[in-house]
Amino acid sequence: MRAGATDARRAAVLGSPIAHSLSPVLHRAAYEELKLTDWSYDRFEIDEAALPGFFAELGPQWAGLSLTMPLKRAVIPLLDEISETAASVEAVNTVVFTEDGRRVGDNTDIPGMVAALRERGIEQVDSAAVLGAGATASSALAALARICTGEVVAYVRSEARAAEMRQWGERLDIEVRTADWADADRALRAPLVIATTPAGTTDALAAAVPERPATLFDVLYDPWPTPLAARWSMYGGAVVSGLDLLVHQAVLQVEQMTGRVPAPLEAMRKAGERALAAR
């Protein structure tokens, strides 16, 4: 948006909890590689109640914000515009402040998922399975709407969650069938499995990994590998990690906030890997 800017600029990640966020590591690595020596990127512990006050105090030096839970929907009323991608899942993870002072929201998680899969050679699948039904699962459905030509089966724990996933399918124009979490081991035979659940939830499924698994996209990154991802790799399946997603969505954020294209993917990935190894 402000290509070639040399004045001191600020960006940050907001959320609660936020201490664990790798976003500062990734964005600062990009600034270093791009020689944006006057740019800074911080983290702020902000919940929904504090968000409007934080926005009210932002000055003209601010270029953009990354948003994590629980702010991805709470931020929408504070913005002047959101992209079609963000509107499709009612979630904003990126805010860019334009030169004329407008606040524009986007969602880079969805194209980040697609980019992470494409990096592993996954351009299109004829069916897929999603484990879980939270906010990340809706983003997964939005990504699958771009690359999946057939049915997606979502494995969930309650009928209420099942209904939500079917509604998202209708909204995103993708065929979604729901199944009980008790049968989640069946998901592992799909051409693409996207695990969107919290740490520990899929551990018991590791014993059910088939002998010739296809592709697993596990959105977790710390601790890594998860038992499911470790068994998947051991059996020769392709694994896409949460760090892959984090890096690809951050690349898009850096490009939008700085106007520099392309952002330094590999430098950002290596910085993330070093930070995780140090934990």
PDB file of C-alpha atoms in Angstrom:
ATOM      1  CA  MET A   1       0.000   0.000   0.000  1.00  0.00           C
ATOM      2  CA  ARG A   2       2.886   2.325   0.739  1.00  0.00           C
ATOM      3  CA  ALA A   3       5.625   0.896  -1.444  1.00  0.00           C
ATOM      4  CA  GLY A   4       9.026   2.280  -0.697  1.00  0.00           C
ATOM      5  CA  ALA A   5       8.000   3.940   2.539  1.00  0.00           C
ATOM      6  CA  THR A   6      11.047   4.950   4.573  1.00  0.00           C
ATOM      7  CA  ASP A   7       9.452   6.846   7.476  1.00  0.00           C
ATOM      8  CA  ALA A   8       9.048   5.005  10.761  1.00  0.00           C
ATOM      9  CA  ARG A   9       6.051   2.719  10.486  1.00  0.00           C
ATOM     10  CA  ARG A  10       4.337   0.470  13.014  1.00  0.00           C
ATOM     11  CA  ALA A  11       2.453  -2.810  12.873  1.00  0.00           C
ATOM     12  CA  ALA A  12       1.447  -5.327  15.526  1.00  0.00           C
ATOM     13  CA  VAL A  13      -0.500  -8.450  16.362  1.00  0.00           C
ATOM     14  CA  LEU A  14      -3.463  -8.190  18.736  1.00  0.00           C
ATOM     15  CA  GLY A  15      -5.256 -10.929  20.646  1.00  0.00           C
ATOM     16  CA  SER A  16      -5.768 -12.660  23.961  1.00  0.00           C
ATOM     17  CA  PRO A  17      -3.770 -14.650  24.885  1.00  0.00           C
ATOM     18  CA  ILE A  18      -0.971 -13.265  22.721  1.00  0.00           C
ATOM     19  CA  ALA A  19       2.353 -14.110  24.433  1.00  0.00           C
ATOM     20  CA  HIS A  20       2.752 -17.278  22.347  1.00  0.00           C
ATOM     21  CA  SER A  21       2.349 -15.537  18.983  1.00  0.00           C
ATOM     22  CA  LEU A  22       5.060 -16.101  16.376  1.00  0.00           C
ATOM     23  CA  SER A  23       3.848 -13.166  14.278  1.00  0.00           C
ATOM     24  CA  PRO A  24       6.471 -10.703  15.608  1.00  0.00           C
ATOM     25  CA  VAL A  25       9.239 -13.160  14.710  1.00  0.00           C
ATOM     26  CA  LEU A  26       7.932 -13.623  11.174  1.00  0.00           C
ATOM     27  CA  HIS A  27       7.193  -9.976  10.404  1.00  0.00           C
ATOM     28  CA  ARG A  28      10.458  -8.698  11.896  1.00  0.00           C
ATOM     29  CA  ALA A  29      12.367 -11.244   9.807  1.00  0.00           C
ATOM     30  CA  ALA A  30      10.608  -9.888   6.730  1.00  0.00           C
ATOM     31  CA  TYR A  31      11.455  -6.283   7.638  1.00  0.00           C
ATOM     32  CA  GLU A  32      15.098  -7.229   8.117  1.00  0.00           C
ATOM     33  CA  GLU A  33      15.258  -9.019   4.769  1.00  0.00           C
ATOM     34  CA  LEU A  34      13.479  -6.141   3.007  1.00  0.00           C
ATOM     35  CA  LYS A  35      15.755  -3.608   4.751  1.00  0.00           C
ATOM     36  CA  LEU A  36      12.772  -1.778   6.245  1.00  0.00           C
ATOM     37  CA  THR A  37      14.910  -0.531   9.110  1.00  0.00           C
ATOM     38  CA  ASP A  38      12.356   2.029  10.305  1.00  0.00           C
ATOM     39  CA  TRP A  39       9.537  -0.511  10.637  1.00  0.00           C
ATOM     40  CA  SER A  40       8.578  -2.117  13.957  1.00  0.00           C
ATOM     41  CA  TYR A  41       6.185  -4.949  14.815  1.00  0.00           C
ATOM     42  CA  ASP A  42       4.891  -5.563  18.342  1.00  0.00           C
ATOM     43  CA  ARG A  43       2.300  -7.646  20.176  1.00  0.00           C
ATOM     44  CA  PHE A  44      -0.506  -6.392  22.398  1.00  0.00           C
ATOM     45  CA  GLU A  45      -2.757  -8.291  24.782  1.00  0.00           C
ATOM     46  CA  ILE A  46      -6.164  -6.986  23.689  1.00  0.00           C
ATOM     47  CA  ASP A  47      -9.607  -8.521  24.187  1.00  0.00           C
ATOM     48  CA  GLU A  48     -12.935  -7.540  22.595  1.00  0.00           C
ATOM     49  CA  ALA A  49     -13.712  -4.923  25.232  1.00  0.00           C
ATOM     50  CA  ALA A  50     -10.371  -3.141  24.783  1.00  0.00           C
ATOM     51  CA  LEU A  51     -10.320  -3.232  20.986  1.00  0.00           C
ATOM     52  CA  PRO A  52     -12.322  -0.032  20.211  1.00  0.00           C
ATOM     53  CA  GLY A  53     -10.162   2.002  22.601  1.00  0.00           C
ATOM     54  CA  PHE A  54      -6.980   0.628  21.024  1.00  0.00           C
ATOM     55  CA  PHE A  55      -8.194   1.618  17.549  1.00  0.00           C
ATOM     56  CA  ALA A  56      -9.150   5.099  18.759  1.00  0.00           C
ATOM     57  CA  GLU A  57      -5.558   5.818  19.796  1.00  0.00           C
ATOM     58  CA  LEU A  58      -3.828   4.677  16.592  1.00  0.00           C
ATOM     59  CA  GLY A  59      -1.822   7.390  14.870  1.00  0.00           C
ATOM     60  CA  PRO A  60      -0.784   7.922  11.229  1.00  0.00           C
ATOM     61  CA  GLN A  61       2.413   5.900  11.700  1.00  0.00           C
ATOM     62  CA  TRP A  62       0.388   2.672  11.812  1.00  0.00           C
ATOM     63  CA  ALA A  63       0.514   0.554   8.647  1.00  0.00           C
ATOM     64  CA  GLY A  64      -1.409  -2.520   9.707  1.00  0.00           C
ATOM     65  CA  LEU A  65      -2.515  -5.048  12.293  1.00  0.00           C
ATOM     66  CA  SER A  66      -2.621  -8.822  12.535  1.00  0.00           C
ATOM     67  CA  LEU A  67      -5.535 -10.178  14.539  1.00  0.00           C
ATOM     68  CA  THR A  68      -5.917 -13.482  16.322  1.00  0.00           C
ATOM     69  CA  MET A  69      -8.624 -14.834  18.596  1.00  0.00           C
ATOM     70  CA  PRO A  70     -10.901 -13.510  19.945  1.00  0.00           C
ATOM     71  CA  LEU A  71     -10.811 -10.441  17.697  1.00  0.00           C
ATOM     72  CA  LYS A  72     -11.376 -11.735  14.171  1.00  0.00           C
ATOM     73  CA  ARG A  73     -15.102 -10.959  14.237  1.00  0.00           C
ATOM     74  CA  ALA A  74     -15.093  -8.246  16.899  1.00  0.00           C
ATOM     75  CA  VAL A  75     -12.982  -5.994  14.664  1.00  0.00           C
ATOM     76  CA  ILE A  76     -15.414  -5.933  11.736  1.00  0.00           C
ATOM     77  CA  PRO A  77     -17.658  -3.068  13.041  1.00  0.00           C
ATOM     78  CA  LEU A  78     -14.529  -0.909  13.451  1.00  0.00           C
ATOM     79  CA  LEU A  79     -13.539  -1.155   9.782  1.00  0.00           C
ATOM     80  CA  ASP A  80     -14.468   0.868   6.701  1.00  0.00           C
ATOM     81  CA  GLU A  81     -14.332  -2.108   4.350  1.00  0.00           C
ATOM     82  CA  ILE A  82     -13.645  -5.841   4.352  1.00  0.00           C
ATOM     83  CA  SER A  83     -12.650  -8.063   1.459  1.00  0.00           C
ATOM     84  CA  GLU A  84     -14.903 -10.694  -0.083  1.00  0.00           C
ATOM     85  CA  THR A  85     -12.628 -13.359   1.391  1.00  0.00           C
ATOM     86  CA  ALA A  86     -13.056 -12.002   4.915  1.00  0.00           C
ATOM     87  CA  ALA A  87     -16.791 -11.545   4.430  1.00  0.00           C
ATOM     88  CA  SER A  88     -17.168 -15.145   3.258  1.00  0.00           C
ATOM     89  CA  VAL A  89     -16.261 -16.442   6.748  1.00  0.00           C
ATOM     90  CA  GLU A  90     -17.082 -13.320   8.781  1.00  0.00           C
ATOM     91  CA  ALA A  91     -13.493 -13.216  10.048  1.00  0.00           C
ATOM     92  CA  VAL A  92     -10.729 -10.631   9.622  1.00  0.00           C
ATOM     93  CA  ASN A  93      -7.126 -11.432  10.534  1.00  0.00           C
ATOM     94  CA  THR A  94      -5.498  -8.500   8.714  1.00  0.00           C
ATOM     95  CA  VAL A  95      -6.159  -4.758   8.852  1.00  0.00           C
ATOM     96  CA  VAL A  96      -4.375  -2.331   6.543  1.00  0.00           C
ATOM     97  CA  PHE A  97      -4.491   1.426   7.083  1.00  0.00           C
ATOM     98  CA  THR A  98      -4.535   3.160   3.713  1.00  0.00           C
ATOM     99  CA  GLU A  99      -2.917   6.489   2.879  1.00  0.00           C
ATOM    100  CA  ASP A 100      -6.296   8.207   2.984  1.00  0.00           C
ATOM    101  CA  GLY A 101      -6.946   6.904   6.502  1.00  0.00           C
ATOM    102  CA  ARG A 102      -9.334   4.062   5.725  1.00  0.00           C
ATOM    103  CA  ARG A 103      -9.312   0.786   7.664  1.00  0.00           C
ATOM    104  CA  VAL A 104      -9.500  -2.210   5.331  1.00  0.00           C
ATOM    105  CA  GLY A 105      -9.915  -5.761   6.619  1.00  0.00           C
ATOM    106  CA  ASP A 106      -8.894  -8.995   4.909  1.00  0.00           C
ATOM    107  CA  ASN A 107      -8.465 -12.675   5.723  1.00  0.00           C
ATOM    108  CA  THR A 108      -5.107 -14.134   4.712  1.00  0.00           C
ATOM    109  CA  ASP A 109      -5.699 -17.462   6.472  1.00  0.00           C
ATOM    110  CA  ILE A 110      -7.763 -18.775   3.544  1.00  0.00           C
ATOM    111  CA  PRO A 111      -5.326 -17.974   0.692  1.00  0.00           C
ATOM    112  CA  GLY A 112      -2.527 -18.918   3.107  1.00  0.00           C
ATOM    113  CA  MET A 113      -3.979 -22.421   3.417  1.00  0.00           C
ATOM    114  CA  VAL A 114      -4.272 -22.705  -0.356  1.00  0.00           C
ATOM    115  CA  ALA A 115      -0.679 -21.488  -0.823  1.00  0.00           C
ATOM    116  CA  ALA A 116       0.668 -23.912   1.796  1.00  0.00           C
ATOM    117  CA  LEU A 117      -1.025 -26.812   0.016  1.00  0.00           C
ATOM    118  CA  ARG A 118       0.166 -25.682  -3.395  1.00  0.00           C
ATOM    119  CA  GLU A 119       3.715 -25.544  -2.073  1.00  0.00           C
ATOM    120  CA  ARG A 120       3.375 -29.309  -1.457  1.00  0.00           C
ATOM    121  CA  GLY A 121       1.934 -29.904  -4.914  1.00  0.00           C
ATOM    122  CA  ILE A 122      -1.726 -30.030  -3.873  1.00  0.00           C
ATOM    123  CA  GLU A 123      -3.535 -28.006  -6.524  1.00  0.00           C
ATOM    124  CA  GLN A 124      -6.839 -29.875  -6.524  1.00  0.00           C
ATOM    125  CA  VAL A 125      -8.529 -32.783  -4.732  1.00  0.00           C
ATOM    126  CA  ASP A 126     -11.757 -34.624  -5.502  1.00  0.00           C
ATOM    127  CA  SER A 127     -12.769 -34.957  -1.833  1.00  0.00           C
ATOM    128  CA  ALA A 128     -11.527 -34.008   1.634  1.00  0.00           C
ATOM    129  CA  ALA A 129     -12.172 -34.416   5.353  1.00  0.00           C
ATOM    130  CA  VAL A 130     -12.144 -31.759   8.057  1.00  0.00           C
ATOM    131  CA  LEU A 131     -11.576 -32.623  11.710  1.00  0.00           C
ATOM    132  CA  GLY A 132     -13.317 -30.095  13.951  1.00  0.00           C
ATOM    133  CA  ALA A 133     -15.889 -27.350  13.544  1.00  0.00           C
ATOM    134  CA  GLY A 134     -14.491 -24.125  15.018  1.00  0.00           C
ATOM    135  CA  ALA A 135     -13.419 -20.881  13.390  1.00  0.00           C
ATOM    136  CA  THR A 136     -10.410 -22.515  11.712  1.00  0.00           C
ATOM    137  CA  ALA A 137     -12.693 -25.185  10.254  1.00  0.00           C
ATOM    138  CA  SER A 138     -14.773 -22.534   8.488  1.00  0.00           C
ATOM    139  CA  SER A 139     -11.580 -21.100   6.985  1.00  0.00           C
ATOM    140  CA  ALA A 140     -10.624 -24.623   5.926  1.00  0.00           C
ATOM    141  CA  LEU A 141     -13.966 -24.978   4.136  1.00  0.00           C
ATOM    142  CA  ALA A 142     -13.374 -21.656   2.388  1.00  0.00           C
ATOM    143  CA  ALA A 143      -9.959 -22.875   1.234  1.00  0.00           C
ATOM    144  CA  LEU A 144     -11.423 -26.191   0.098  1.00  0.00           C
ATOM    145  CA  ALA A 145     -14.064 -24.314  -1.882  1.00  0.00           C
ATOM    146  CA  ARG A 146     -11.170 -23.185  -4.084  1.00  0.00           C
ATOM    147  CA  ILE A 147      -9.493 -26.564  -4.603  1.00  0.00           C
ATOM    148  CA  CYS A 148     -11.949 -29.386  -3.826  1.00  0.00           C
ATOM    149  CA  THR A 149     -14.190 -30.551  -6.663  1.00  0.00           C
ATOM    150  CA  GLY A 150     -16.309 -32.965  -4.608  1.00  0.00           C
ATOM    151  CA  GLU A 151     -17.616 -33.679  -1.131  1.00  0.00           C
ATOM    152  CA  VAL A 152     -16.100 -32.554   2.157  1.00  0.00           C
ATOM    153  CA  VAL A 153     -16.911 -34.618   5.245  1.00  0.00           C
ATOM    154  CA  ALA A 154     -16.664 -32.724   8.540  1.00  0.00           C
ATOM    155  CA  TYR A 155     -16.224 -34.793  11.707  1.00  0.00           C
ATOM    156  CA  VAL A 156     -17.776 -33.026  14.708  1.00  0.00           C
ATOM    157  CA  ARG A 157     -18.830 -33.671  18.287  1.00  0.00           C
ATOM    158  CA  SER A 158     -22.388 -32.267  18.347  1.00  0.00           C
ATOM    159  CA  GLU A 159     -25.388 -31.750  16.121  1.00  0.00           C
ATOM    160  CA  ALA A 160     -25.180 -28.014  16.731  1.00  0.00           C
ATOM    161  CA  ARG A 161     -21.633 -27.982  15.320  1.00  0.00           C
ATOM    162  CA  ALA A 162     -22.744 -30.211  12.467  1.00  0.00           C
ATOM    163  CA  ALA A 163     -25.486 -27.749  11.558  1.00  0.00           C
ATOM    164  CA  GLU A 164     -22.977 -24.882  11.598  1.00  0.00           C
ATOM    165  CA  MET A 165     -20.649 -26.706   9.227  1.00  0.00           C
ATOM    166  CA  ARG A 166     -23.488 -27.506   6.823  1.00  0.00           C
ATOM    167  CA  GLN A 167     -24.509 -23.850   6.897  1.00  0.00           C
ATOM    168  CA  TRP A 168     -20.952 -22.788   6.101  1.00  0.00           C
ATOM    169  CA  GLY A 169     -20.958 -25.266   3.222  1.00  0.00           C
ATOM    170  CA  GLU A 170     -24.103 -23.713   1.774  1.00  0.00           C
ATOM    171  CA  ARG A 171     -22.711 -20.227   2.204  1.00  0.00           C
ATOM    172  CA  LEU A 172     -19.365 -21.111   0.602  1.00  0.00           C
ATOM    173  CA  ASP A 173     -20.984 -23.200  -2.146  1.00  0.00           C
ATOM    174  CA  ILE A 174     -19.208 -26.420  -1.242  1.00  0.00           C
ATOM    175  CA  GLU A 175     -20.796 -29.805  -0.577  1.00  0.00           C
ATOM    176  CA  VAL A 176     -20.427 -30.578   3.144  1.00  0.00           C
ATOM    177  CA  ARG A 177     -21.568 -33.777   4.818  1.00  0.00           C
ATOM    178  CA  THR A 178     -21.178 -34.147   8.565  1.00  0.00           C
ATOM    179  CA  ALA A 179     -20.250 -37.242  10.573  1.00  0.00           C
ATOM    180  CA  ASP A 180     -19.862 -38.057  14.253  1.00  0.00           C
ATOM    181  CA  TRP A 181     -16.457 -37.580  15.863  1.00  0.00           C
ATOM    182  CA  ALA A 182     -16.639 -41.212  17.041  1.00  0.00           C
ATOM    183  CA  ASP A 183     -16.036 -42.202  13.411  1.00  0.00           C
ATOM    184  CA  ALA A 184     -13.173 -39.752  12.845  1.00  0.00           C
ATOM    185  CA  ASP A 185     -10.743 -42.571  12.016  1.00  0.00           C
ATOM    186  CA  ARG A 186     -12.591 -42.861   8.682  1.00  0.00           C
ATOM    187  CA  ALA A 187     -11.467 -39.335   7.827  1.00  0.00           C
ATOM    188  CA  LEU A 188      -7.870 -40.495   7.554  1.00  0.00           C
ATOM    189  CA  ARG A 189      -8.541 -42.291   4.267  1.00  0.00           C
ATOM    190  CA  ALA A 190      -9.454 -39.061   2.464  1.00  0.00           C
ATOM    191  CA  PRO A 191      -7.147 -37.579  -0.224  1.00  0.00           C
ATOM    192  CA  LEU A 192      -6.753 -34.516   2.010  1.00  0.00           C
ATOM    193  CA  VAL A 193      -7.355 -34.343   5.761  1.00  0.00           C
ATOM    194  CA  ILE A 194      -7.400 -30.940   7.484  1.00  0.00           C
ATOM    195  CA  ALA A 195      -7.120 -31.151  11.287  1.00  0.00           C
ATOM    196  CA  THR A 196      -8.373 -27.922  12.875  1.00  0.00           C
ATOM    197  CA  THR A 197      -8.752 -29.071  16.492  1.00  0.00           C
ATOM    198  CA  PRO A 198      -6.863 -27.975  19.647  1.00  0.00           C
ATOM    199  CA  ALA A 199      -3.703 -29.735  20.832  1.00  0.00           C
ATOM    200  CA  GLY A 200      -4.306 -33.288  22.001  1.00  0.00           C
ATOM    201  CA  THR A 201      -7.679 -33.740  20.310  1.00  0.00           C
ATOM    202  CA  THR A 202      -6.417 -35.919  17.451  1.00  0.00           C
ATOM    203  CA  ASP A 203      -3.739 -37.826  19.390  1.00  0.00           C
ATOM    204  CA  ALA A 204      -5.872 -40.953  19.691  1.00  0.00           C
ATOM    205  CA  LEU A 205      -6.319 -41.040  15.914  1.00  0.00           C
ATOM    206  CA  ALA A 206      -2.604 -41.639  15.310  1.00  0.00           C
ATOM    207  CA  ALA A 207      -3.066 -45.396  15.748  1.00  0.00           C
ATOM    208  CA  ALA A 208      -5.639 -45.383  12.916  1.00  0.00           C
ATOM    209  CA  VAL A 209      -3.424 -43.826  10.208  1.00  0.00           C
ATOM    210  CA  PRO A 210      -3.668 -46.051   7.114  1.00  0.00           C
ATOM    211  CA  GLU A 211      -0.589 -47.693   5.626  1.00  0.00           C
ATOM    212  CA  ARG A 212      -0.579 -45.386   2.607  1.00  0.00           C
ATOM    213  CA  PRO A 213      -1.953 -42.025   3.761  1.00  0.00           C
ATOM    214  CA  ALA A 214      -2.350 -39.138   1.315  1.00  0.00           C
ATOM    215  CA  THR A 215      -2.017 -35.560   2.663  1.00  0.00           C
ATOM    216  CA  LEU A 216      -2.534 -34.237   6.190  1.00  0.00           C
ATOM    217  CA  PHE A 217      -2.797 -30.517   6.932  1.00  0.00           C
ATOM    218  CA  ASP A 218      -2.498 -30.155  10.708  1.00  0.00           C
ATOM    219  CA  VAL A 219      -2.972 -26.510  11.724  1.00  0.00           C
ATOM    220  CA  LEU A 220      -1.024 -26.939  14.982  1.00  0.00           C
ATOM    221  CA  TYR A 221       2.652 -25.981  15.183  1.00  0.00           C
ATOM    222  CA  ASP A 222       3.635 -26.086  18.863  1.00  0.00           C
ATOM    223  CA  PRO A 223       4.373 -28.731  20.002  1.00  0.00           C
ATOM    224  CA  TRP A 224       5.356 -30.254  16.683  1.00  0.00           C
ATOM    225  CA  PRO A 225       4.997 -32.803  15.309  1.00  0.00           C
ATOM    226  CA  THR A 226       1.669 -33.881  16.755  1.00  0.00           C
ATOM    227  CA  PRO A 227       1.318 -37.650  17.274  1.00  0.00           C
ATOM    228  CA  LEU A 228      -0.990 -37.745  14.247  1.00  0.00           C
ATOM    229  CA  ALA A 229       1.479 -35.859  12.040  1.00  0.00           C
ATOM    230  CA  ALA A 230       4.401 -37.987  13.250  1.00  0.00           C
ATOM    231  CA  ARG A 231       2.628 -41.249  12.415  1.00  0.00           C
ATOM    232  CA  TRP A 232       1.457 -39.796   9.097  1.00  0.00           C
ATOM    233  CA  SER A 233       5.026 -38.936   8.113  1.00  0.00           C
ATOM    234  CA  MET A 234       6.295 -42.324   9.296  1.00  0.00           C
ATOM    235  CA  TYR A 235       3.904 -44.001   6.876  1.00  0.00           C
ATOM    236  CA  GLY A 236       5.082 -41.822   4.009  1.00  0.00           C
ATOM    237  CA  GLY A 237       2.191 -39.384   3.787  1.00  0.00           C
ATOM    238  CA  ALA A 238       2.611 -35.707   2.952  1.00  0.00           C
ATOM    239  CA  VAL A 239       2.236 -33.350   5.928  1.00  0.00           C
ATOM    240  CA  VAL A 240       1.532 -29.619   5.882  1.00  0.00           C
ATOM    241  CA  SER A 241       2.012 -27.959   9.274  1.00  0.00           C
ATOM    242  CA  GLY A 242       0.535 -25.040  11.136  1.00  0.00           C
ATOM    243  CA  LEU A 243       3.859 -23.255  10.688  1.00  0.00           C
ATOM    244  CA  ASP A 244       3.423 -23.548   6.912  1.00  0.00           C
ATOM    245  CA  LEU A 245       0.016 -21.888   7.281  1.00  0.00           C
ATOM    246  CA  LEU A 246       1.345 -19.229   9.656  1.00  0.00           C
ATOM    247  CA  VAL A 247       4.190 -18.304   7.319  1.00  0.00           C
ATOM    248  CA  HIS A 248       2.078 -18.176   4.162  1.00  0.00           C
ATOM    249  CA  GLN A 249      -0.634 -16.031   5.743  1.00  0.00           C
ATOM    250  CA  ALA A 250       2.058 -13.745   7.218  1.00  0.00           C
ATOM    251  CA  VAL A 251       3.685 -13.379   3.796  1.00  0.00           C
ATOM    252  CA  LEU A 252       0.403 -12.000   2.474  1.00  0.00           C
ATOM    253  CA  GLN A 253       0.093  -9.674   5.461  1.00  0.00           C
ATOM    254  CA  VAL A 254       3.600  -8.282   4.962  1.00  0.00           C
ATOM    255  CA  GLU A 255       2.894  -7.680   1.281  1.00  0.00           C
ATOM    256  CA  GLN A 256      -0.341  -5.827   2.035  1.00  0.00           C
ATOM    257  CA  MET A 257       1.085  -3.729   4.869  1.00  0.00           C
ATOM    258  CA  THR A 258       4.400  -2.793   3.252  1.00  0.00           C
ATOM    259  CA  GLY A 259       3.569  -2.877  -0.453  1.00  0.00           C
ATOM    260  CA  ARG A 260       6.698  -4.982  -1.026  1.00  0.00           C
ATOM    261  CA  VAL A 261       6.089  -8.008  -3.263  1.00  0.00           C
ATOM    262  CA  PRO A 262       7.143 -10.739  -2.916  1.00  0.00           C
ATOM    263  CA  ALA A 263       7.676 -10.972   0.816  1.00  0.00           C
ATOM    264  CA  PRO A 264      10.676 -13.135   1.831  1.00  0.00           C
ATOM    265  CA  LEU A 265       8.969 -16.487   2.436  1.00  0.00           C
ATOM    266  CA  GLU A 266      12.065 -18.533   3.208  1.00  0.00           C
ATOM    267  CA  ALA A 267      13.602 -15.983   5.580  1.00  0.00           C
ATOM    268  CA  MET A 268      10.316 -15.828   7.465  1.00  0.00           C
ATOM    269  CA  ARG A 269      10.004 -19.623   7.602  1.00  0.00           C
ATOM    270  CA  LYS A 270      13.556 -20.053   8.919  1.00  0.00           C
ATOM    271  CA  ALA A 271      12.939 -17.420  11.591  1.00  0.00           C
ATOM    272  CA  GLY A 272       9.806 -19.270  12.677  1.00  0.00           C
ATOM    273  CA  GLU A 273      11.627 -22.607  12.787  1.00  0.00           C
ATOM    274  CA  ARG A 274      14.411 -21.109  14.922  1.00  0.00           C
ATOM    275  CA  ALA A 275      11.905 -19.578  17.336  1.00  0.00           C
ATOM    276  CA  LEU A 276      10.028 -22.859  17.753  1.00  0.00           C
ATOM    277  CA  ALA A 277      13.262 -24.808  18.238  1.00  0.00           C
ATOM    278  CA  ALA A 278      14.264 -22.396  21.004  1.00  0.00           C
ATOM    279  CA  ARG A 279      11.032 -22.948  22.967  1.00  0.00           C
TER     280      ARG A 279
END
